C-alpha cells in the first residue's frame, strides 16, 4: 500500500485517478493548486507524485524544483498537455522520474506509477557504498577474516628481513598481490620487483632467462643478456608457478639460494646478488616432492616461511569488503557510478563456489557493472552472471575460450604422438612438467581410458 499525491487543476482527472488508485488499495491525496499540493507533500511524504505542469498558481517545473529542494523522497511523474521537448528534458534534468501526456490514459499512468514504486522499493533495499574520491590503491589486500588477518601479521614480520617466502594458494587467491605488498613494505622497496613466471617460458630458454647468458653461449646468443636474478639486484625476485621449474634447474637454483651467487649461461664469472626470493604456486609441492617431481632440499629451502592463502569459499566474510573495493575500482576505471546493491546480492555471492577465487569475483563485478542500467546491481543480473559462470565451470570451459583451445590442441598433439609426453612437450614448445600439469588441469585422458 503506497501514498500517491495528485496535483492537477482538472477536477475530472483528480476524481478518476483517485477512484482508480484507491481501488488498487493505495492512499490517494489530491490538490487542485500548487500551494495546496506542496502542503500535502510536506505533511504526507507520498511515494509518488503525479504533477500537472500547468497549474493556476504555479509552473509545475518550479513546484518540482521546490519539492526536490525540500526533501527528494518521492518519484515525481509530470503531466502535460503539450508535446514539448524542452520541458521534458528540463523536468528530467530536474529529477522528474517520468513524463506523461494528456489526455491521460489510465493504463499508462498506472504503468508509470508501478514502475516508480518498484524502483523505490529497490532503492530502499540497497546498500550504498562509500564514495570514491581518489584512484584506488592497487596494492591493498582487502580482508578481515581471521585467515586473512593472520596473513597480514605474517607479512608484517616478513617486511623486516630477506627470508625466502613460499606463497601457496589456488588460482586467483591473491598470491602475486601479497608478494607485491611484501616488497612494497620492505626496507628495500625502492629496489626492483621482478617477476619470473616459470610456466610461461619454454624449457630451453628458462635457464638463460633466469640466470642470463653471455654472448656466444649458444646459437642465437648474439649479445650478453642479464637474467631475472641480475635484474632483481637487491630487490625481490617473484618466482611464479615455481612448481613448473624443471628438475635440472631446481638444482642450479638451489645453489643460488644457498650462496647468493650465480653464473650466466656460458659465463665464467661469479656474480653476486642479494635479492629476496618470493615463490608462488597453486600446486601441492609436498605431493610433487613425494612423486619425485620436485627436489626436497629446494622445497625445504623455499618454505622456511610459508603463506597459505585460503580459497575465497573459506572466507566468505571477506566478500562484502571485496565487493566494495572492486566496485570503487571498477567505477573509477570505467567512469561508471554503480554503487548500490539490491538486497540479496551479497547472499547470492556467498552461495557461489568461487573456483576462480578473488579474480573471479572481480570479473563478475565488471560484467555486472557493464550490464547495470541504473546505479543498482540487481539480484537477477548477478544470478544470471553467476549461473553462466557455473555452467562454464561444470562443462570445463567455454568453447571459444583460450584455455579451451589450448586443451584441444594439447589433446590432439598427444593423440597424434601416441601419448609420448616428452615428444609432445617438445612439439608444443613447453616443458614436461608444464605439459603434465596441463594434462592434470584439463583432465585430459588417453583415448583408451576415456569412458564413452
Ligand atoms: N585480498 C584481496 N584484496 C584485493 N584484491 C585482491 C585480493 N586478492 C586478490 N585480489 C585481486 O585479484 C586478482 C588476482 O590476484 P593475483 O593475481 O594476485 O592471484 P594469484 O593467486 O597470483 O593467481 P594465479 O595463481 O592465477 O596467478 C588481482 O587483480 C588482485 O589484485
Ligand atoms: Mg599469479
Tab-separated table of C-alpha atoms and ligand atoms in Angstrom:
chain	number	residue	atom	x	y	z
A	1	UNK	CA	0.000	0.000	0.000
A	2	UNK	CA	1.542	3.273	-1.110
A	3	UNK	CA	0.821	7.005	-0.897
A	4	UNK	CA	0.064	8.846	-4.106
A	5	UNK	CA	-0.356	12.599	-4.384
A	6	UNK	CA	-2.128	14.033	-7.438
A	7	UNK	CA	-1.747	17.735	-8.180
A	8	UNK	CA	-3.932	18.904	-11.079
A	9	UNK	CA	-6.464	21.657	-11.618
A	10	UNK	CA	-8.793	19.486	-13.688
A	11	UNK	CA	-11.262	18.015	-11.252
A	12	UNK	CA	-12.316	15.187	-13.557
A	13	UNK	CA	-8.721	13.950	-13.579
A	14	UNK	CA	-8.442	14.164	-9.810
A	15	UNK	CA	-11.648	12.157	-9.387
A	16	UNK	CA	-10.797	9.497	-11.957
A	17	UNK	CA	-7.298	8.876	-10.671
A	18	UNK	CA	-8.399	8.950	-7.057
A	19	UNK	CA	-11.030	6.316	-7.717
A	20	UNK	CA	-8.688	4.200	-9.738
A	21	UNK	CA	-5.761	4.160	-7.310
A	22	UNK	CA	-7.932	3.869	-4.166
A	23	UNK	CA	-9.457	0.758	-5.651
A	24	UNK	CA	-5.967	-0.647	-6.088
A	25	UNK	CA	-5.523	-0.152	-2.363
A	26	UNK	CA	-3.355	2.986	-2.312
A	27	UNK	CA	-3.806	6.103	-0.206
A	28	UNK	CA	-4.615	8.985	-2.519
A	29	UNK	CA	-4.217	12.709	-1.712
A	30	UNK	CA	-5.321	15.353	-4.171
A	31	UNK	CA	-4.787	19.069	-4.641
A	32	UNK	CA	-6.049	21.471	-7.311
A	33	UNK	CA	-3.384	24.125	-6.757
A	34	UNK	CA	0.379	24.050	-6.407
A	35	UNK	CA	0.302	25.633	-2.968
A	36	UNK	CA	-2.120	23.046	-1.553
A	37	UNK	CA	-0.141	20.304	-3.257
A	38	UNK	CA	3.107	21.357	-1.628
A	39	UNK	CA	1.484	21.406	1.839
A	40	UNK	CA	0.155	17.870	1.339
A	41	UNK	CA	3.566	16.811	0.094
A	42	UNK	CA	5.259	18.047	3.245
A	43	UNK	CA	2.641	16.503	5.518
A	44	UNK	CA	2.276	13.038	3.944
A	45	UNK	CA	5.606	12.433	2.214
A	46	UNK	CA	3.990	10.471	-0.626
A	47	UNK	CA	5.812	7.769	-2.577
A	48	UNK	CA	4.660	9.047	-5.942
A	49	UNK	CA	3.548	12.497	-7.059
A	50	UNK	CA	1.565	12.976	-10.267
A	51	UNK	CA	2.156	16.611	-11.102
A	52	UNK	CA	0.468	18.713	-13.783
A	53	UNK	CA	2.897	21.115	-15.394
A	54	UNK	CA	0.289	23.906	-15.807
A	55	UNK	CA	-1.362	24.939	-12.568
A	56	UNK	CA	-3.300	28.095	-11.881
A	57	UNK	CA	-0.878	29.382	-9.280
A	58	UNK	CA	2.312	27.594	-10.236
A	59	UNK	CA	4.531	26.405	-13.032
A	60	UNK	CA	4.867	22.650	-12.453
A	61	UNK	CA	8.609	22.806	-13.058
A	62	UNK	CA	9.017	25.312	-10.222
A	63	UNK	CA	6.987	23.118	-7.924
A	64	UNK	CA	9.157	20.150	-8.928
A	65	UNK	CA	12.242	22.183	-8.008
A	66	UNK	CA	10.710	23.131	-4.677
A	67	UNK	CA	9.848	19.510	-3.915
A	68	UNK	CA	13.337	18.303	-4.804
A	69	UNK	CA	14.932	21.025	-2.706
A	70	UNK	CA	12.661	20.298	0.247
A	71	UNK	CA	13.049	16.546	0.515
A	72	UNK	CA	13.578	14.489	-2.626
A	73	UNK	CA	11.908	11.342	-1.346
A	74	UNK	CA	9.214	10.812	-3.929
A	75	UNK	CA	9.174	9.783	-7.537
A	76	UNK	CA	7.530	12.620	-9.449
A	77	UNK	CA	5.631	11.912	-12.654
A	78	UNK	CA	4.989	15.050	-14.706
A	79	UNK	CA	1.801	15.526	-16.721
A	80	UNK	CA	1.311	17.984	-19.572
A	81	UNK	CA	-0.929	18.773	-22.474
A	82	UNK	CA	1.992	19.710	-24.687
A	83	UNK	CA	4.403	17.651	-26.691
A	84	UNK	CA	7.216	19.837	-25.651
A	85	UNK	CA	10.752	18.523	-25.907
A	86	UNK	CA	12.313	21.280	-23.876
A	87	UNK	CA	10.085	20.979	-20.839
A	88	UNK	CA	10.501	17.213	-20.982
A	89	UNK	CA	14.269	17.471	-20.947
A	90	UNK	CA	14.158	20.197	-18.336
A	91	UNK	CA	11.933	18.226	-15.990
A	92	UNK	CA	14.002	15.063	-16.378
A	93	UNK	CA	17.100	17.092	-15.585
A	94	UNK	CA	15.378	18.451	-12.506
A	95	UNK	CA	14.872	14.893	-11.334
A	96	UNK	CA	11.367	14.015	-12.519
A	97	UNK	CA	11.023	10.288	-12.708
A	98	UNK	CA	8.743	10.105	-15.723
A	99	UNK	CA	6.624	12.198	-18.039
A	100	UNK	CA	3.179	11.533	-19.475
A	101	UNK	CA	0.924	13.440	-21.827
A	102	UNK	CA	-2.684	14.485	-21.701
A	103	UNK	CA	-5.264	13.261	-22.454
A	104	UNK	CA	-4.420	10.828	-19.702
A	105	UNK	CA	-4.659	7.146	-20.396
A	106	UNK	CA	-5.240	5.480	-17.033
A	107	UNK	CA	-3.307	2.376	-18.091
A	108	UNK	CA	-0.274	4.474	-18.900
A	109	UNK	CA	-0.491	6.316	-15.610
A	110	UNK	CA	-0.778	3.038	-13.753
A	111	UNK	CA	2.267	1.596	-15.520
A	112	UNK	CA	4.329	4.671	-14.730
A	113	UNK	CA	3.237	4.601	-11.084
A	114	UNK	CA	4.024	0.902	-10.738
A	115	UNK	CA	7.454	1.347	-12.276
A	116	UNK	CA	8.178	4.194	-9.897
A	117	UNK	CA	7.036	2.148	-6.891
A	118	UNK	CA	9.196	-0.766	-7.966
A	119	UNK	CA	12.282	1.420	-8.218
A	120	UNK	CA	11.518	2.955	-4.820
A	121	UNK	CA	11.376	-0.500	-3.329
A	122	UNK	CA	14.746	-1.405	-4.823
A	123	UNK	CA	16.260	1.884	-3.635
A	124	UNK	CA	15.143	1.118	-0.099
A	125	UNK	CA	16.631	-2.357	-0.188
A	126	UNK	CA	20.062	-1.339	-1.320
A	127	UNK	CA	23.289	-0.731	0.463
A	128	UNK	CA	25.088	2.392	-0.542
A	129	UNK	CA	28.803	2.084	-0.879
A	130	UNK	CA	31.329	4.597	0.287
A	131	UNK	CA	32.152	7.229	-2.279
A	132	UNK	CA	35.436	7.227	-4.096
A	133	UNK	CA	37.426	10.423	-4.164
A	134	UNK	CA	40.833	9.264	-5.317
A	135	UNK	CA	42.128	6.459	-7.544
A	136	UNK	CA	42.056	3.109	-5.782
A	137	UNK	CA	45.329	1.741	-4.482
A	138	UNK	CA	46.034	-1.436	-6.449
A	139	UNK	CA	48.352	-2.732	-3.765
A	140	UNK	CA	45.999	-3.168	-0.892
A	141	UNK	CA	44.896	-6.548	0.346
A	142	UNK	CA	41.279	-6.499	1.413
A	143	UNK	CA	40.024	-8.855	4.097
A	144	UNK	CA	39.249	-9.030	7.766
A	145	UNK	CA	38.509	-12.705	8.180
A	146	UNK	CA	40.743	-14.351	10.769
A	147	UNK	CA	42.503	-16.207	7.999
A	148	UNK	CA	43.477	-13.005	6.219
A	149	UNK	CA	44.410	-11.268	9.474
A	150	UNK	CA	46.967	-13.986	10.102
A	151	UNK	CA	48.339	-13.377	6.639
A	152	UNK	CA	48.717	-9.664	7.414
A	153	UNK	CA	50.656	-10.437	10.580
A	154	UNK	CA	52.967	-12.685	8.652
A	155	UNK	CA	53.501	-10.009	6.005
A	156	UNK	CA	54.376	-7.545	8.756
A	157	UNK	CA	57.078	-9.850	10.083
A	158	UNK	CA	58.443	-10.583	6.636
A	159	UNK	CA	58.881	-6.939	5.727
A	160	UNK	CA	61.775	-6.667	8.136
A	161	UNK	CA	64.037	-9.315	6.668
A	162	UNK	CA	65.024	-11.053	3.435
A	163	UNK	CA	63.950	-14.587	4.270
A	164	UNK	CA	62.643	-16.576	1.304
A	165	UNK	CA	58.874	-16.919	1.225
A	166	UNK	CA	56.675	-19.568	-0.341
A	167	UNK	CA	53.100	-18.484	-1.080
A	168	UNK	CA	50.701	-21.320	-1.716
A	169	UNK	CA	47.105	-20.950	-2.803
A	170	UNK	CA	44.586	-21.703	-5.508
A	171	UNK	CA	44.449	-19.643	-8.661
A	172	UNK	CA	43.177	-16.092	-8.165
A	173	UNK	CA	43.586	-16.011	-4.378
A	174	UNK	CA	45.983	-13.056	-4.478
A	175	UNK	CA	49.435	-14.640	-4.341
A	176	UNK	CA	51.065	-12.103	-6.623
A	177	UNK	CA	49.335	-9.253	-4.820
A	178	UNK	CA	50.721	-10.498	-1.499
A	179	UNK	CA	54.223	-10.732	-2.986
A	180	UNK	CA	53.984	-7.133	-4.188
A	181	UNK	CA	52.732	-5.916	-0.835
A	182	UNK	CA	55.597	-7.642	0.981
A	183	UNK	CA	58.071	-5.945	-1.332
A	184	UNK	CA	56.372	-2.547	-1.115
A	185	UNK	CA	56.583	-2.609	2.671
A	186	UNK	CA	60.103	-3.916	2.933
A	187	UNK	CA	63.224	-1.930	3.730
A	188	UNK	CA	64.305	-2.259	0.106
A	189	UNK	CA	61.064	-1.097	-1.518
A	190	UNK	CA	62.965	1.282	-3.808
A	191	UNK	CA	64.816	-1.656	-5.351
A	192	UNK	CA	63.261	-3.592	-8.254
A	193	UNK	CA	60.426	-6.102	-8.009
A	194	UNK	CA	60.975	-8.596	-10.819
A	195	UNK	CA	58.536	-11.301	-11.837
A	196	UNK	CA	59.558	-14.558	-13.418
A	197	UNK	CA	56.845	-16.998	-14.468
A	198	UNK	CA	58.361	-20.466	-14.632
A	199	UNK	CA	55.410	-21.754	-16.659
A	200	UNK	CA	55.437	-19.041	-19.293
A	201	UNK	CA	58.865	-19.743	-20.728
A	202	UNK	CA	59.922	-22.675	-22.907
A	203	UNK	CA	62.195	-25.026	-21.007
A	204	UNK	CA	65.175	-24.415	-23.259
A	205	UNK	CA	65.036	-20.703	-22.512
A	206	UNK	CA	64.269	-20.912	-18.803
A	207	UNK	CA	67.876	-21.109	-17.707
A	208	UNK	CA	69.091	-18.145	-19.713
A	209	UNK	CA	66.043	-16.076	-18.818
A	210	UNK	CA	66.589	-16.695	-15.138
A	211	UNK	CA	70.388	-16.644	-14.886
A	212	UNK	CA	71.245	-14.636	-18.011
A	213	UNK	CA	73.680	-15.641	-20.749
A	214	UNK	CA	76.967	-14.488	-22.210
A	215	UNK	CA	77.389	-13.546	-25.835
A	216	UNK	CA	78.049	-16.699	-27.874
A	217	UNK	CA	76.849	-19.062	-25.146
A	218	UNK	CA	74.624	-20.813	-27.675
A	219	UNK	CA	73.430	-20.315	-31.226
A	220	UNK	CA	71.343	-17.202	-31.221
A	221	UNK	CA	73.080	-15.679	-28.170
A	222	UNK	CA	74.295	-12.682	-30.120
A	223	UNK	CA	74.609	-10.446	-27.100
A	224	UNK	CA	75.118	-10.739	-23.373
A	225	UNK	CA	71.826	-10.782	-21.553
A	226	UNK	CA	71.107	-10.175	-17.910
A	227	UNK	CA	68.980	-12.752	-16.177
A	228	UNK	CA	65.997	-12.002	-13.968
A	229	UNK	CA	68.245	-12.642	-10.980
A	230	UNK	CA	70.590	-9.861	-12.123
A	231	UNK	CA	67.658	-7.562	-12.786
A	232	UNK	CA	66.199	-8.113	-9.323
A	233	UNK	CA	69.510	-6.992	-7.816
A	234	UNK	CA	68.886	-6.075	-4.209
A	235	UNK	CA	65.127	-6.122	-4.608
A	236	UNK	CA	62.671	-9.005	-4.848
A	237	UNK	CA	62.526	-11.820	-7.379
A	238	UNK	CA	58.985	-13.184	-7.599
A	239	UNK	CA	59.172	-16.729	-8.902
A	240	UNK	CA	55.673	-17.531	-10.072
A	241	UNK	CA	54.484	-21.119	-10.658
A	242	UNK	CA	57.669	-22.398	-9.052
A	243	UNK	CA	56.302	-25.962	-9.312
A	244	UNK	CA	56.968	-25.785	-13.054
A	245	UNK	CA	60.709	-25.261	-12.668
A	246	UNK	CA	62.372	-28.259	-14.383
A	247	UNK	CA	64.383	-30.520	-12.101
A	248	UNK	CA	67.702	-29.684	-13.680
A	249	UNK	CA	67.215	-26.005	-12.937
A	250	UNK	CA	65.932	-26.720	-9.474
A	251	UNK	CA	69.473	-27.831	-8.574
A	252	UNK	CA	71.087	-24.741	-10.052
A	253	UNK	CA	68.548	-22.513	-8.366
A	254	UNK	CA	69.154	-24.175	-5.014
A	255	UNK	CA	72.837	-23.359	-5.394
A	256	UNK	CA	71.936	-19.740	-5.954
A	257	UNK	CA	69.684	-19.672	-2.888
A	258	UNK	CA	72.444	-21.102	-0.699
A	259	UNK	CA	75.288	-18.858	-1.810
A	260	UNK	CA	73.600	-15.854	-3.428
A	261	UNK	CA	75.952	-16.394	-6.315
A	262	UNK	CA	75.250	-17.413	-9.862
A	263	UNK	CA	76.841	-17.700	-13.248
A	264	UNK	CA	75.296	-16.757	-16.566
A	265	UNK	CA	74.897	-19.457	-19.189
A	266	UNK	CA	78.249	-19.660	-20.964
A	267	UNK	CA	79.816	-17.367	-18.375
A	268	UNK	CA	82.807	-17.894	-16.066
A	269	UNK	CA	82.402	-15.006	-13.739
A	270	UNK	CA	80.695	-15.484	-10.398
A	271	UNK	CA	78.016	-12.840	-9.932
A	272	UNK	CA	76.649	-11.847	-6.568
A	273	UNK	CA	73.143	-10.650	-5.896
A	274	UNK	CA	71.189	-10.343	-2.731
A	275	UNK	CA	67.594	-10.442	-3.944
A	276	UNK	CA	64.822	-11.774	-1.748
A	277	UNK	CA	63.024	-14.724	-3.276
A	278	UNK	CA	59.266	-14.968	-3.083
A	279	UNK	CA	58.000	-18.111	-4.776
A	280	UNK	CA	54.361	-18.875	-5.516
A	281	UNK	CA	52.499	-21.964	-6.576
A	282	UNK	CA	48.989	-23.284	-6.902
A	283	UNK	CA	50.251	-26.861	-6.865
A	284	UNK	CA	50.806	-29.105	-3.918
A	285	UNK	CA	54.599	-29.061	-3.785
A	286	UNK	CA	54.940	-31.578	-0.988
A	287	UNK	CA	52.965	-34.054	-3.111
A	288	UNK	CA	55.321	-33.258	-6.002
A	289	UNK	CA	58.253	-33.990	-3.685
A	290	UNK	CA	56.752	-37.382	-2.857
A	291	UNK	CA	56.300	-38.093	-6.559
A	292	UNK	CA	59.906	-37.160	-7.218
A	293	UNK	CA	58.947	-34.144	-9.329
A	294	UNK	CA	60.370	-31.510	-7.021
A	295	UNK	CA	63.650	-31.541	-5.100
A	296	UNK	CA	63.088	-31.900	-1.414
A	297	UNK	CA	66.128	-29.801	-0.486
A	298	UNK	CA	64.883	-26.896	-2.614
A	299	UNK	CA	61.412	-27.252	-1.138
A	300	UNK	CA	62.807	-27.007	2.412
A	301	UNK	CA	64.880	-24.015	1.481
A	302	UNK	CA	61.943	-22.202	-0.114
A	303	UNK	CA	59.346	-22.943	2.521
A	304	UNK	CA	61.219	-21.508	5.505
A	305	UNK	CA	58.286	-19.157	5.676
A	306	UNK	CA	55.074	-20.313	4.042
A	307	UNK	CA	51.970	-18.274	3.498
A	308	UNK	CA	48.941	-20.395	2.783
A	309	UNK	CA	46.325	-18.181	1.126
A	310	UNK	CA	42.867	-19.592	1.812
A	311	UNK	CA	40.406	-20.048	-1.062
A	312	UNK	CA	37.620	-17.479	-1.161
A	313	UNK	CA	34.967	-20.046	-0.281
A	314	UNK	CA	36.683	-20.479	3.108
A	315	UNK	CA	36.480	-16.759	3.924
A	316	UNK	CA	33.072	-15.684	2.694
A	317	UNK	CA	33.040	-12.927	5.317
A	318	UNK	CA	35.585	-11.067	3.159
A	319	UNK	CA	33.133	-10.797	0.263
A	320	UNK	CA	31.333	-7.554	1.280
A	321	UNK	CA	34.605	-5.655	1.660
A	322	UNK	CA	35.967	-7.091	-1.561
A	323	UNK	CA	32.787	-6.119	-3.421
A	324	UNK	CA	33.035	-2.597	-2.083
A	325	UNK	CA	36.694	-2.350	-3.044
A	326	UNK	CA	36.222	-3.723	-6.544
A	327	UNK	CA	33.136	-1.617	-7.310
A	328	UNK	CA	35.044	1.521	-6.405
A	329	UNK	CA	37.944	0.420	-8.549
A	330	UNK	CA	35.717	-0.551	-11.480
A	331	UNK	CA	33.690	2.682	-11.308
A	332	UNK	CA	36.908	4.648	-11.287
A	333	UNK	CA	38.322	2.809	-14.258
A	334	UNK	CA	35.169	2.638	-16.371
A	335	UNK	CA	33.798	6.041	-15.400
A	336	UNK	CA	30.579	4.440	-14.163
A	337	UNK	CA	28.611	5.069	-10.995
A	338	UNK	CA	27.183	1.728	-9.974
A	339	UNK	CA	27.317	1.945	-6.228
A	340	UNK	CA	24.255	0.143	-4.902
A	341	UNK	CA	23.433	-3.478	-4.357
A	342	UNK	CA	19.904	-4.752	-4.269
A	343	UNK	CA	19.250	-6.601	-1.044
A	344	UNK	CA	20.112	-10.263	-1.516
A	345	UNK	CA	23.014	-9.730	-3.925
A	346	UNK	CA	25.555	-10.430	-1.207
A	347	UNK	CA	23.709	-13.630	-0.267
A	348	UNK	CA	23.834	-14.795	-3.874
A	349	UNK	CA	27.550	-14.099	-3.981
A	350	UNK	CA	28.102	-16.001	-0.740
A	351	UNK	CA	26.385	-19.061	-2.203
A	352	UNK	CA	28.691	-19.297	-5.240
A	353	UNK	CA	31.515	-21.903	-5.096
A	354	UNK	CA	34.264	-19.498	-6.371
A	355	UNK	CA	36.609	-21.856	-8.200
A	356	UNK	CA	38.397	-18.794	-9.622
A	357	UNK	CA	38.534	-17.108	-6.205
A	358	UNK	CA	39.023	-13.336	-5.894
A	359	UNK	CA	39.870	-12.893	-9.578
A	360	UNK	CA	36.537	-14.486	-10.494
A	361	UNK	CA	34.709	-12.131	-8.120
A	362	UNK	CA	36.342	-9.125	-9.731
A	363	UNK	CA	35.446	-10.335	-13.237
A	364	UNK	CA	31.847	-10.969	-12.260
A	365	UNK	CA	31.541	-7.466	-10.855
A	366	UNK	CA	32.970	-5.906	-14.013
A	367	UNK	CA	30.307	-7.708	-16.017
A	368	UNK	CA	27.580	-6.681	-13.580
A	369	UNK	CA	28.619	-3.018	-13.754
A	370	UNK	CA	28.721	-3.032	-17.529
A	371	UNK	CA	25.270	-4.609	-17.681
A	372	UNK	CA	23.684	-2.431	-14.993
A	373	UNK	CA	21.100	0.044	-16.315
A	374	UNK	CA	20.978	2.125	-13.162
A	375	UNK	CA	23.175	2.705	-10.136
A	376	UNK	CA	21.952	-0.559	-8.711
A	377	UNK	CA	23.257	-4.084	-9.245
A	378	UNK	CA	20.110	-6.184	-9.335
A	379	UNK	CA	19.866	-9.656	-7.912
A	380	UNK	CA	18.530	-11.074	-11.202
A	381	UNK	CA	21.531	-9.781	-13.119
A	382	UNK	CA	24.017	-11.199	-10.630
A	383	UNK	CA	22.228	-14.548	-10.644
A	384	UNK	CA	22.428	-14.634	-14.454
A	385	UNK	CA	26.147	-13.963	-14.489
A	386	UNK	CA	26.858	-16.423	-11.688
A	387	UNK	CA	24.909	-19.208	-13.305
A	388	UNK	CA	26.664	-18.633	-16.634
A	389	UNK	CA	29.951	-18.918	-14.730
A	390	UNK	CA	28.840	-22.100	-13.008
A	391	UNK	CA	27.913	-23.520	-16.368
A	392	UNK	CA	31.390	-22.825	-17.693
A	393	UNK	CA	32.869	-24.399	-14.559
A	394	UNK	CA	30.713	-27.530	-14.926
A	395	UNK	CA	31.379	-28.146	-18.584
A	396	UNK	CA	35.017	-27.315	-18.017
A	397	UNK	CA	35.482	-24.420	-20.357
A	398	UNK	CA	33.526	-22.289	-22.719
A	399	UNK	CA	34.092	-23.349	-26.333
A	400	UNK	CA	35.693	-20.150	-27.507
A	401	UNK	CA	37.925	-19.530	-24.533
A	402	UNK	CA	41.682	-19.611	-24.927
A	403	UNK	CA	42.049	-22.418	-22.349
A	404	UNK	CA	39.508	-24.497	-24.266
A	405	UNK	CA	41.508	-24.139	-27.464
A	406	UNK	CA	44.695	-24.887	-25.575
A	407	UNK	CA	43.148	-28.051	-24.181
A	408	UNK	CA	42.017	-29.204	-27.615
A	409	UNK	CA	45.417	-28.522	-29.134
A	410	UNK	CA	47.272	-30.419	-26.412
A	411	UNK	CA	44.855	-33.333	-26.668
A	412	UNK	CA	45.248	-33.557	-30.448
A	413	UNK	CA	49.043	-33.439	-30.232
A	414	UNK	CA	49.102	-36.099	-27.518
A	415	UNK	CA	46.921	-38.421	-29.584
A	416	UNK	CA	48.980	-37.767	-32.684
A	417	UNK	CA	52.185	-38.718	-30.874
A	418	UNK	CA	50.543	-41.717	-29.185
A	419	UNK	CA	50.783	-40.095	-25.761
A	420	UNK	CA	54.564	-39.850	-25.798
A	421	UNK	CA	54.733	-36.962	-23.332
A	422	UNK	CA	58.359	-35.996	-23.965
A	423	UNK	CA	57.787	-35.700	-27.701
A	424	UNK	CA	54.510	-33.882	-27.173
A	425	UNK	CA	56.088	-31.343	-24.844
A	426	UNK	CA	58.864	-30.769	-27.363
A	427	UNK	CA	56.407	-30.384	-30.229
A	428	UNK	CA	54.337	-27.899	-28.212
A	429	UNK	CA	57.387	-25.983	-27.031
A	430	UNK	CA	56.606	-26.406	-23.354
A	431	UNK	CA	58.417	-28.184	-20.539
A	432	UNK	CA	57.496	-31.694	-19.500
A	433	UNK	CA	56.264	-30.619	-16.063
A	434	UNK	CA	54.159	-27.913	-17.705
A	435	UNK	CA	52.652	-30.499	-20.025
A	436	UNK	CA	51.965	-32.781	-17.075
A	437	UNK	CA	50.297	-30.031	-15.122
A	438	UNK	CA	48.167	-29.064	-18.106
A	439	UNK	CA	47.083	-32.678	-18.606
A	440	UNK	CA	46.118	-32.711	-14.953
A	441	UNK	CA	44.456	-29.292	-15.059
A	442	UNK	CA	42.348	-30.014	-18.143
A	443	UNK	CA	41.760	-33.629	-17.091
A	444	UNK	CA	42.920	-34.924	-20.488
A	445	UNK	CA	42.557	-38.717	-20.640
A	446	UNK	CA	44.178	-41.148	-23.117
A	447	UNK	CA	41.547	-42.348	-25.608
A	448	UNK	CA	41.727	-45.981	-24.451
A	449	UNK	CA	40.904	-44.899	-20.908
A	450	UNK	CA	38.140	-42.464	-21.775
A	451	UNK	CA	34.653	-43.582	-20.869
A	452	UNK	CA	32.041	-43.123	-23.556
B	1	LIG	N1	42.546	-9.782	-0.849
B	1	LIG	C1	42.500	-9.090	-1.988
B	1	LIG	N2	42.199	-7.773	-1.955
B	1	LIG	C2	42.143	-7.060	-3.095
B	1	LIG	N3	42.369	-7.556	-4.320
B	1	LIG	C3	42.687	-8.861	-4.409
B	1	LIG	C4	42.769	-9.691	-3.247
B	1	LIG	N4	43.095	-10.929	-3.646
B	1	LIG	C5	43.214	-10.888	-4.979
B	1	LIG	N5	42.973	-9.653	-5.453
B	1	LIG	C6	42.976	-9.240	-6.869
B	1	LIG	O1	42.535	-10.365	-7.614
B	1	LIG	C7	43.294	-10.530	-8.802
B	1	LIG	C8	44.010	-11.874	-8.773
B	1	LIG	O2	45.040	-11.868	-7.796
B	1	LIG	P1	46.516	-12.446	-8.088
B	1	LIG	O3	46.919	-12.209	-9.492
B	1	LIG	O4	47.409	-11.942	-7.021
B	1	LIG	O5	46.197	-14.001	-7.879
B	1	LIG	P2	47.167	-15.267	-7.954
B	1	LIG	O6	46.974	-16.024	-6.701
B	1	LIG	O7	48.550	-14.826	-8.296
B	1	LIG	O8	46.510	-16.082	-9.140
B	1	LIG	P3	47.193	-17.145	-10.164
B	1	LIG	O9	47.545	-18.366	-9.352
B	1	LIG	O10	46.084	-17.450	-11.130
B	1	LIG	O11	48.364	-16.476	-10.765
B	1	LIG	C9	44.243	-9.359	-8.852
B	1	LIG	O12	43.644	-8.330	-9.604
B	1	LIG	C10	44.371	-8.943	-7.398
B	1	LIG	O13	44.711	-7.587	-7.284
B	2	LIG	MG1	49.660	-15.165	-10.112
